[in-house]
Coordinates of C-alpha atoms and ligand atoms in Angstrom, one line a residue:
X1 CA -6.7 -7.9 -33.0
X2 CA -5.6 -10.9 -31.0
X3 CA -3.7 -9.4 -27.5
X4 CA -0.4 -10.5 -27.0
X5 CA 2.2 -9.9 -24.4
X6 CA 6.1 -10.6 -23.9
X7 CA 6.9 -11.4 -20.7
X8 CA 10.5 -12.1 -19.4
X9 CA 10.8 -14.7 -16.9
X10 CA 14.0 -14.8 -14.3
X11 CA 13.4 -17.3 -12.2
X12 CA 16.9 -17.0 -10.7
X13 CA 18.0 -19.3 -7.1
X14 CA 16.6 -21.0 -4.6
X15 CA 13.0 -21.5 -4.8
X16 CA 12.6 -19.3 -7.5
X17 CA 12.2 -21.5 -10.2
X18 CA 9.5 -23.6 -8.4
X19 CA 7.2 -20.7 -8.0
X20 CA 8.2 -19.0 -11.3
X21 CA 7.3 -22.6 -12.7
X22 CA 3.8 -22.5 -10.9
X23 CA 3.2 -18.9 -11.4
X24 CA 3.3 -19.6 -15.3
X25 CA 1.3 -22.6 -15.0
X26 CA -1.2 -20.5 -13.8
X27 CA -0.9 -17.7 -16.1
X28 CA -1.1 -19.8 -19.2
X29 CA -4.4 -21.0 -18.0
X30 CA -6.0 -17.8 -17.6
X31 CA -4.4 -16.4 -20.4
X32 CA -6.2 -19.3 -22.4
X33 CA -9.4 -18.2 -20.4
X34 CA -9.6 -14.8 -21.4
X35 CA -8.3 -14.7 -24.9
X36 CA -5.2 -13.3 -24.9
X37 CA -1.4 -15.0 -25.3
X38 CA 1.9 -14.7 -23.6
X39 CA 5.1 -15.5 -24.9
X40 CA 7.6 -15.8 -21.9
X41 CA 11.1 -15.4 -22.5
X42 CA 12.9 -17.5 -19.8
X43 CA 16.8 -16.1 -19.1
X44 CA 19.0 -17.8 -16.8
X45 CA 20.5 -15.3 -14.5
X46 CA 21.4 -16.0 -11.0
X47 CA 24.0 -17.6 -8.8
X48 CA 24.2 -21.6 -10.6
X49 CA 24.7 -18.7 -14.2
X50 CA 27.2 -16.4 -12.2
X51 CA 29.0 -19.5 -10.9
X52 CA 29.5 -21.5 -14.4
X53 CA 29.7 -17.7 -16.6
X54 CA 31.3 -15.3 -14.2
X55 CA 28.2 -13.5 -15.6
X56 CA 25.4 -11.1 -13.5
X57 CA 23.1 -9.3 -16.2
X58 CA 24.9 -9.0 -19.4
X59 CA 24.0 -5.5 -20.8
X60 CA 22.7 -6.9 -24.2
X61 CA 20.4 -9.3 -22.3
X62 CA 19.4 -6.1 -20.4
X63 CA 18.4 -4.6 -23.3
X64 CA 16.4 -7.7 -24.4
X65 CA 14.2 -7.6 -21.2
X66 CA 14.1 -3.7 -20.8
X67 CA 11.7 -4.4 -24.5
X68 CA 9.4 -6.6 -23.3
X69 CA 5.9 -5.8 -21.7
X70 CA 6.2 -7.0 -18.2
X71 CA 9.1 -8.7 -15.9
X72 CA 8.5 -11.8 -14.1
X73 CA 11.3 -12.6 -11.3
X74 CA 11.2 -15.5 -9.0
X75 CA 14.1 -14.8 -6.2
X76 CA 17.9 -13.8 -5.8
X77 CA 20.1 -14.8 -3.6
X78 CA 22.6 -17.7 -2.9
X79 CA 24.4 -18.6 0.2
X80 CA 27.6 -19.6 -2.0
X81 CA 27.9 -15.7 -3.3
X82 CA 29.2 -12.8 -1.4
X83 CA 26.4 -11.1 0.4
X84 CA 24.8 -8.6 -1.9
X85 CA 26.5 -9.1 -5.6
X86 CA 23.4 -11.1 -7.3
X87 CA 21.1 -8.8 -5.3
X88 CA 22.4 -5.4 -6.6
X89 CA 23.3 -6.9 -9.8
X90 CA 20.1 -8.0 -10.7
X91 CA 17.4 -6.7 -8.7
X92 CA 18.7 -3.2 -8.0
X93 CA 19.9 -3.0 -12.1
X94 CA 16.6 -4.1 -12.9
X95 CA 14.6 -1.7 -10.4
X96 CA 17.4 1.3 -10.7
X97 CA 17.5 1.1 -14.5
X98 CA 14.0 0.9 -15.5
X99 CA 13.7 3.7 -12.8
X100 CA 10.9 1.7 -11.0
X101 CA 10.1 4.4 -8.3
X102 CA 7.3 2.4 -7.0
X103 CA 7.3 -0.6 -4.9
X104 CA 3.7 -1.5 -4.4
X105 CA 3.1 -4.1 -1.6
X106 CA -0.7 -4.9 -1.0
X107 CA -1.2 -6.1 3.0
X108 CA -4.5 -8.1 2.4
X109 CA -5.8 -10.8 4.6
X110 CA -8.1 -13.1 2.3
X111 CA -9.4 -15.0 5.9
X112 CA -9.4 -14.5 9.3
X113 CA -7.9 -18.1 10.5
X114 CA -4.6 -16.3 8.3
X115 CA -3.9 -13.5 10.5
X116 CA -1.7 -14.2 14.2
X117 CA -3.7 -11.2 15.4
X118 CA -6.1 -12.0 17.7
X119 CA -9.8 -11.2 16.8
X120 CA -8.5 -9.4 13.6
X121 CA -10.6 -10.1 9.8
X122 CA -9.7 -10.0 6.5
X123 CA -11.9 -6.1 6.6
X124 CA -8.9 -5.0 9.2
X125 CA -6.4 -6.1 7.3
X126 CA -6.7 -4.4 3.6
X127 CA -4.0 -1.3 3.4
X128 CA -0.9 -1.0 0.8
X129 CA 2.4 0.1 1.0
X130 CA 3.7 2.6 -1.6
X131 CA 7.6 2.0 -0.9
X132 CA 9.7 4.3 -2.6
X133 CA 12.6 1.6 -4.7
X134 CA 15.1 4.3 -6.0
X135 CA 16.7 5.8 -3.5
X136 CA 17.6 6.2 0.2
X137 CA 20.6 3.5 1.7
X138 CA 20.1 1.6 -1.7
X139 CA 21.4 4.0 -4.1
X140 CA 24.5 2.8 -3.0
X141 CA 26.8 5.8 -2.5
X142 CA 29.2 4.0 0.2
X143 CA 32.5 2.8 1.4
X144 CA 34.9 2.0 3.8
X145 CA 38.0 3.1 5.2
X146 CA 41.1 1.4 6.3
X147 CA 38.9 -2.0 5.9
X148 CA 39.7 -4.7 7.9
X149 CA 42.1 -2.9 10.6
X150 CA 40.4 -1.5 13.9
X151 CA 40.6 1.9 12.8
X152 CA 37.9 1.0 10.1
X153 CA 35.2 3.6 9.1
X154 CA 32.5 2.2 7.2
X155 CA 29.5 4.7 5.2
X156 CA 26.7 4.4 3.4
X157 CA 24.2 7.7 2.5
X158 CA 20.3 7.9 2.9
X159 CA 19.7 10.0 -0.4
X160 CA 16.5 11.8 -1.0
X161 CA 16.2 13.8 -4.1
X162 CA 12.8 16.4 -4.1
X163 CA 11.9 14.5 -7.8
X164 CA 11.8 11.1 -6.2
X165 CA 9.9 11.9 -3.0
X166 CA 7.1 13.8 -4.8
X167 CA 6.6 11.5 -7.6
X168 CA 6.0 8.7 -5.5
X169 CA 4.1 10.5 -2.8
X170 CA 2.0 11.8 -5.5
X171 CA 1.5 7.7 -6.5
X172 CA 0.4 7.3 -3.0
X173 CA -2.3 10.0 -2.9
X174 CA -3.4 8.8 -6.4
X175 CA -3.6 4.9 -5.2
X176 CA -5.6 6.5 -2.2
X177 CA -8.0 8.4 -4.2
X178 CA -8.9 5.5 -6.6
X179 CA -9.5 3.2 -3.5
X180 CA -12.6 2.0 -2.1
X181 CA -14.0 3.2 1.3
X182 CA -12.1 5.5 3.6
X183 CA -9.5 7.0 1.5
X184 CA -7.0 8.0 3.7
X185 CA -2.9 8.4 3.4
X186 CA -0.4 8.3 5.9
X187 CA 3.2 9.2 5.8
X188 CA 5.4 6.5 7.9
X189 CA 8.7 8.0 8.3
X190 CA 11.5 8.9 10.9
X191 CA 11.7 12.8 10.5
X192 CA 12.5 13.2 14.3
X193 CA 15.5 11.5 13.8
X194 CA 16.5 11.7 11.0
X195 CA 16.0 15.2 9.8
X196 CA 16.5 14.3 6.1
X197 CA 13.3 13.0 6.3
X198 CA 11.9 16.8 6.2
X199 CA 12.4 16.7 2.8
X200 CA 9.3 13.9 2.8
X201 CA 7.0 16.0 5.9
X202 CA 7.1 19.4 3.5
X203 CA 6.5 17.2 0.1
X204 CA 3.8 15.4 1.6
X205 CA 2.2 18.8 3.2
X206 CA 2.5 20.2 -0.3
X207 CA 1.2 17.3 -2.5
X208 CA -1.8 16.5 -0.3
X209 CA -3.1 20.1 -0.9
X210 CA -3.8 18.4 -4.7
X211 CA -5.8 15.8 -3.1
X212 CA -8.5 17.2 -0.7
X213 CA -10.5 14.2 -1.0
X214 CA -7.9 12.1 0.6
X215 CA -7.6 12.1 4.3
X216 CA -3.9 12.5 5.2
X217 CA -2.4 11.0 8.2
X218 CA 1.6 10.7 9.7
X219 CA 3.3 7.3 11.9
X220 CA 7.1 7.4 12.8
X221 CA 8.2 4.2 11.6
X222 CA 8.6 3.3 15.0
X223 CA 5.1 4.0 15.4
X224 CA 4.0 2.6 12.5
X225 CA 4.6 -1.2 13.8
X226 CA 3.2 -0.7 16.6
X227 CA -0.4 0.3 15.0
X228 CA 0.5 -2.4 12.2
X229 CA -0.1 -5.4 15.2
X230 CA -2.5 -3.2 17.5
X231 CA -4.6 -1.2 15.0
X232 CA -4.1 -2.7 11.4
X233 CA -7.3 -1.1 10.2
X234 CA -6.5 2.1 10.4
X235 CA -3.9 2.2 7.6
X236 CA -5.2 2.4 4.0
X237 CA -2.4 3.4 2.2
X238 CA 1.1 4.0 3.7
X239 CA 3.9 5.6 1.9
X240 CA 7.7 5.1 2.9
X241 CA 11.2 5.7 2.2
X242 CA 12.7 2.4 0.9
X243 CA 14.3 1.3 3.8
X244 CA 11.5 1.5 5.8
X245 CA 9.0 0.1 3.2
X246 CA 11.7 -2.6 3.1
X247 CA 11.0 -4.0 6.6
X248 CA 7.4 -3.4 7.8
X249 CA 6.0 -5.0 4.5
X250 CA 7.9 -8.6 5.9
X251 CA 6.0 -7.4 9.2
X252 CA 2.9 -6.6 6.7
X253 CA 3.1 -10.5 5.2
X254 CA 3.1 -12.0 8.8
X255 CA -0.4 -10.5 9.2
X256 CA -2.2 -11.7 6.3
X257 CA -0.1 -15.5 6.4
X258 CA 3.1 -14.8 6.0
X259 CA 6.2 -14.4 3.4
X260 CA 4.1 -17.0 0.9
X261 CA 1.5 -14.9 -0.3
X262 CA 3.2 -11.4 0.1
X263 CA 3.3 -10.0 -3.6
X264 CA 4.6 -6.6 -5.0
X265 CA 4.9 -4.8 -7.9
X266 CA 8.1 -2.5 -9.4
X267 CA 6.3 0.0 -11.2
X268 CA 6.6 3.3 -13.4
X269 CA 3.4 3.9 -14.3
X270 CA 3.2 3.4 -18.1
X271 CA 6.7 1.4 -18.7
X272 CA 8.0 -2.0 -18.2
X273 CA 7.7 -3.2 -14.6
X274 CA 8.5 -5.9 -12.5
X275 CA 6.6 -8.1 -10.7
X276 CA 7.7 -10.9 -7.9
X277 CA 7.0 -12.2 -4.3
X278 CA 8.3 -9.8 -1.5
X279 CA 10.0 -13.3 -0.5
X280 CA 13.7 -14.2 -0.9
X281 CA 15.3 -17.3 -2.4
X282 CA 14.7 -19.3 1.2
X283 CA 17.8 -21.6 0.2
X284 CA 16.4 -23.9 2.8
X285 CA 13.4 -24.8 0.9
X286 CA 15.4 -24.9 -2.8
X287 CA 14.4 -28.2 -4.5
X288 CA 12.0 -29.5 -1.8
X289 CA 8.7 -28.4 -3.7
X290 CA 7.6 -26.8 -0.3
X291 CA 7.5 -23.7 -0.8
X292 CA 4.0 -21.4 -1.6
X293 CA 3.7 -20.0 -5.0
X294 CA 1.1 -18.3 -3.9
X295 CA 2.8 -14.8 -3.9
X296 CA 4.5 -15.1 -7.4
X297 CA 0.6 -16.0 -8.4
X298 CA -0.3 -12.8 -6.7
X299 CA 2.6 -11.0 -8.3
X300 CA 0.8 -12.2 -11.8
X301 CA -2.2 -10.7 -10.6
X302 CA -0.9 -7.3 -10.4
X303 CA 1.5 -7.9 -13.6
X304 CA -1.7 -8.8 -15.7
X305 CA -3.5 -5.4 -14.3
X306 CA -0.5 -3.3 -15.1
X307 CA -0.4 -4.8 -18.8
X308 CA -4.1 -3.8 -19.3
X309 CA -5.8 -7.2 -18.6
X310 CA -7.0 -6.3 -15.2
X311 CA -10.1 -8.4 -15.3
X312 CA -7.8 -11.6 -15.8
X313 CA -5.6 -10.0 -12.6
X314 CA -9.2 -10.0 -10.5
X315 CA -10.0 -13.4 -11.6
X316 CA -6.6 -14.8 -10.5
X317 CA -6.6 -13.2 -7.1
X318 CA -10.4 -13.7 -6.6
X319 CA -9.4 -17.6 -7.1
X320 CA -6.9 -17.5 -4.4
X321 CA -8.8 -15.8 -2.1
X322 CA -11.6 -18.4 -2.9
X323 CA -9.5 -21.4 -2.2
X324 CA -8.3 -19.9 0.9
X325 CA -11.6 -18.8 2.2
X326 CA -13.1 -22.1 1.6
X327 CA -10.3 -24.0 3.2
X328 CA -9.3 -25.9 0.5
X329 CA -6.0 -23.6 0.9
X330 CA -5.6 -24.8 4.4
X331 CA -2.1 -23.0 5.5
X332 CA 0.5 -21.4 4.3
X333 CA 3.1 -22.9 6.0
X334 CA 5.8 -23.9 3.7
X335 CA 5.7 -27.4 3.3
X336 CA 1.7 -27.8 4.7
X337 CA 0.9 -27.8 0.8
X338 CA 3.4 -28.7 -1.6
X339 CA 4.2 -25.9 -3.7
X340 CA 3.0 -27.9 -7.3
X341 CA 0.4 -29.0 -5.7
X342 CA -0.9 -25.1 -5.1
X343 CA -0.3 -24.0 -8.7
X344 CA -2.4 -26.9 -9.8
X345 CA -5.0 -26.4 -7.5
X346 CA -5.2 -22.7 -8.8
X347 CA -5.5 -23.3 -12.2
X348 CA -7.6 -26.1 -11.8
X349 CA -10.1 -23.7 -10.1
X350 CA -9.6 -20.8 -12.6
X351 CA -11.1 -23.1 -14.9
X352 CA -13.9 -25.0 -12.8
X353 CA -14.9 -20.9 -12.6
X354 CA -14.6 -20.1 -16.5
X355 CA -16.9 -23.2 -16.9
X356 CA -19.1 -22.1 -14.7
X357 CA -20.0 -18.5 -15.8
X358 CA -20.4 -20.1 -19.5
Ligands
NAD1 N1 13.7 -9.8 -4.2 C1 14.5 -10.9 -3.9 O1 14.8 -11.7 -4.7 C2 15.0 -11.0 -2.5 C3 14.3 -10.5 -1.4 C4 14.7 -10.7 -0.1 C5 15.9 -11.5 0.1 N2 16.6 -12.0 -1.0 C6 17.7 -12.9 -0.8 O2 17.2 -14.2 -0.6 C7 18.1 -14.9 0.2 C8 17.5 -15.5 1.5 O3 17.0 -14.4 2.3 P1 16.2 -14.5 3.6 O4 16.3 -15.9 4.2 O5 16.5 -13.4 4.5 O6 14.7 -14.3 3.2 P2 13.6 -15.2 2.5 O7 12.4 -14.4 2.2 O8 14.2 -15.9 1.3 O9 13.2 -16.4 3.5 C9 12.9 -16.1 4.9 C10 12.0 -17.2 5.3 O10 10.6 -16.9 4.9 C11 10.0 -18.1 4.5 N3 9.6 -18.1 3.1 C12 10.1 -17.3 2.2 N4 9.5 -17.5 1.0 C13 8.6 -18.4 1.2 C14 7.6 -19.1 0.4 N5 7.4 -18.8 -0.9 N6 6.8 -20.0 0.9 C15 6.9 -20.4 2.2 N7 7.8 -19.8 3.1 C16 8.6 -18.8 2.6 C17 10.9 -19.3 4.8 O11 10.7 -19.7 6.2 C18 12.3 -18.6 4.8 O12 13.2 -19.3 5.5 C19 19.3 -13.9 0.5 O13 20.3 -14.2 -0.4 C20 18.7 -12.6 0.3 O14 19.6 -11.6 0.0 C21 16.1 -11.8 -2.3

């Protein structure tokens, strides 16, 4: 039987639609490489939508895109919208909703001339960050009191629930297990602080106790960007509250290039994730064709494994990382390569490598 997969596409502001656009250039090709078909289901959502519609994420549209097999999204985020509305609306709905507990956010450095680290290779930089997407400051439980007048109080909780930690703690240690080479966990939080975070020191102590094989290890986040610029190599997998996971992964795409090839996943294992660039909408770059597709390509990459077609997610990745290593992909730098001019380069090469192997 043929393979088939629905994929819905929200390409939403900024550049979004230019990388979306190359993203799915590129995943039509090796879709028609390896056999298998993708029907992408395009909806408009986003701030030019919000602005003619008064709309965000229409529940029955919702629906629609909850059904399919994987979620595409380019970026969110407008300068002409109140701060936060488009974000929540869409992003948090989708990530809240679907419950995807998982943020996975590989730091890999494909060659060495990428990294601002001096003396640091592609072997140093190789860890992932398991950010927990659920909870914490984004679960939105806040407000504000007598708003606007100097008395004003303003709130917003850090919520940890015992379910959420250990399920995506016990993601972490799983992701560490299946890994390659050292194997090794560590917890990046700010339990000294704030004491909340005890919740995540016990759950961690007691989880790891399932995992003997996995070497466990602890950073404040403080800490933890510190070692990030000195001592990339020793992470291998971190896990994090969502906050936290938040910033160092921006700090996590400056080592391996920067915010153009930083890709992550929104995951429950098993059900209809999410897949985009750790980028925003960059207004500044909206329309110019500068911008790198590159991590919307990547984003593929780990779409495709979650779907089951993990061989075409190594091929598209292994293609980047080829084009970079061999300098063809000469920077990341917005604007250094235009951003069509990437997508065609990697399809073009996903094919010069099909032809090859046959
Ligand atoms: N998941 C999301 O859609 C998401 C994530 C972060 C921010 N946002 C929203 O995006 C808007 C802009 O936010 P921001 O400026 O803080 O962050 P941003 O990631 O959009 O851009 C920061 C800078 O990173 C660089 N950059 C980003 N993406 C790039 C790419 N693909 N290629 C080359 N360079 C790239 C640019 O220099 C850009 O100015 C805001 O509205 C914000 O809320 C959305």
């Amino acid at each position: 039987m043929s393979r088939s997969y629905a994929i819905a596409v929200i390409p939403g502001d900024g550049i979004g639609p230019e990388v979306v656009r190359e993203g799915l250039r590129v995943l039509e090709r090796v879709a028609t490489i390896e056999g298998f078909s993708v029907r992408a289901t395009t909806y408009p959502f986003g701030a030019e939508h919000y602005l003619k519609t008064k709309e965000i994420f229409p529940d029955a549209a919702f629906s629609e895109v909850k059904g399919q097999d994987a979620i595409l999204l380019g970026a969110i985020g407008d300068p002409r919208i109140e701060v936060g509305l488009l974000e929540f609306g869409i992003i948090a709905k989708l990530r809240f909703e679907l419950d995807l507990f998982v943020n996975l956010r590989p730091v890999k450095l494909y060659a060495e001339h990428l990294c601002p680290l001096k003396d640091k290779r592609p072997e140093d930089v190789d860890f992932v960050v398991v950010r927990e997407n659920t909870e914490d400051a984004y679960a939105g439980m806040r407000g504000f009191f007598k708003k606007g007048t100097p008395d004003e109080i303003a709130t917003q909780e850090i919520l940890f629930t015992r379910k959420g930690v250990e399920r995506v703690i016990r993601y972490a240690f799983e992701l560490a297990r299946g890994r390659p080479g050292e194997k090794k966990l560590t917890l990046v939080d700010k339990a000294n602080a704030v004491r909340a975070m005890d919740l995540w020191t016990r759950t961690f102590e007691e989880v790891a106790r399932d995992y003997p094989g996995v070497k466990t290890d602890h950073a404040y986040i403080d800490a933890a960007c510190m070692w990030m610029v000195k001592n990339p190599e020793w992470f291998d997998v971190a896990v994090t509250t969502n906050l936290f996971g938040d910033i160092i992964t921006d700090l996590g795409a400056m080592l391996i290039g920067g915010m153009g090839i930083a890709a992550s996943g929104n995951i429950h294992p098993g059900r209809v994730s999410m897949f985009e660039g750790i980028h925003g909408s960059a207004p500044k770059y909206r329309g110019t064709d500068k911008a790198s597709p590159l991590a919307t390509i990547l984003a593929l990459a780990m779409l495709l494994d979650h779907v089951g077609e993990a061989a075409a997610g190594r091929e598209v990745e292994e293609t980047v990382a080829e084009l970079i290593r061999s300098g063809r992909i000469r920077s990341l730098k917005a604007g250094d390569h235009r951003c069509s001019e990437l997508g065609q380069m990697v399809a073009s090469r996903l094919r010069e490598r099909s032809r090859a192997r046959t």
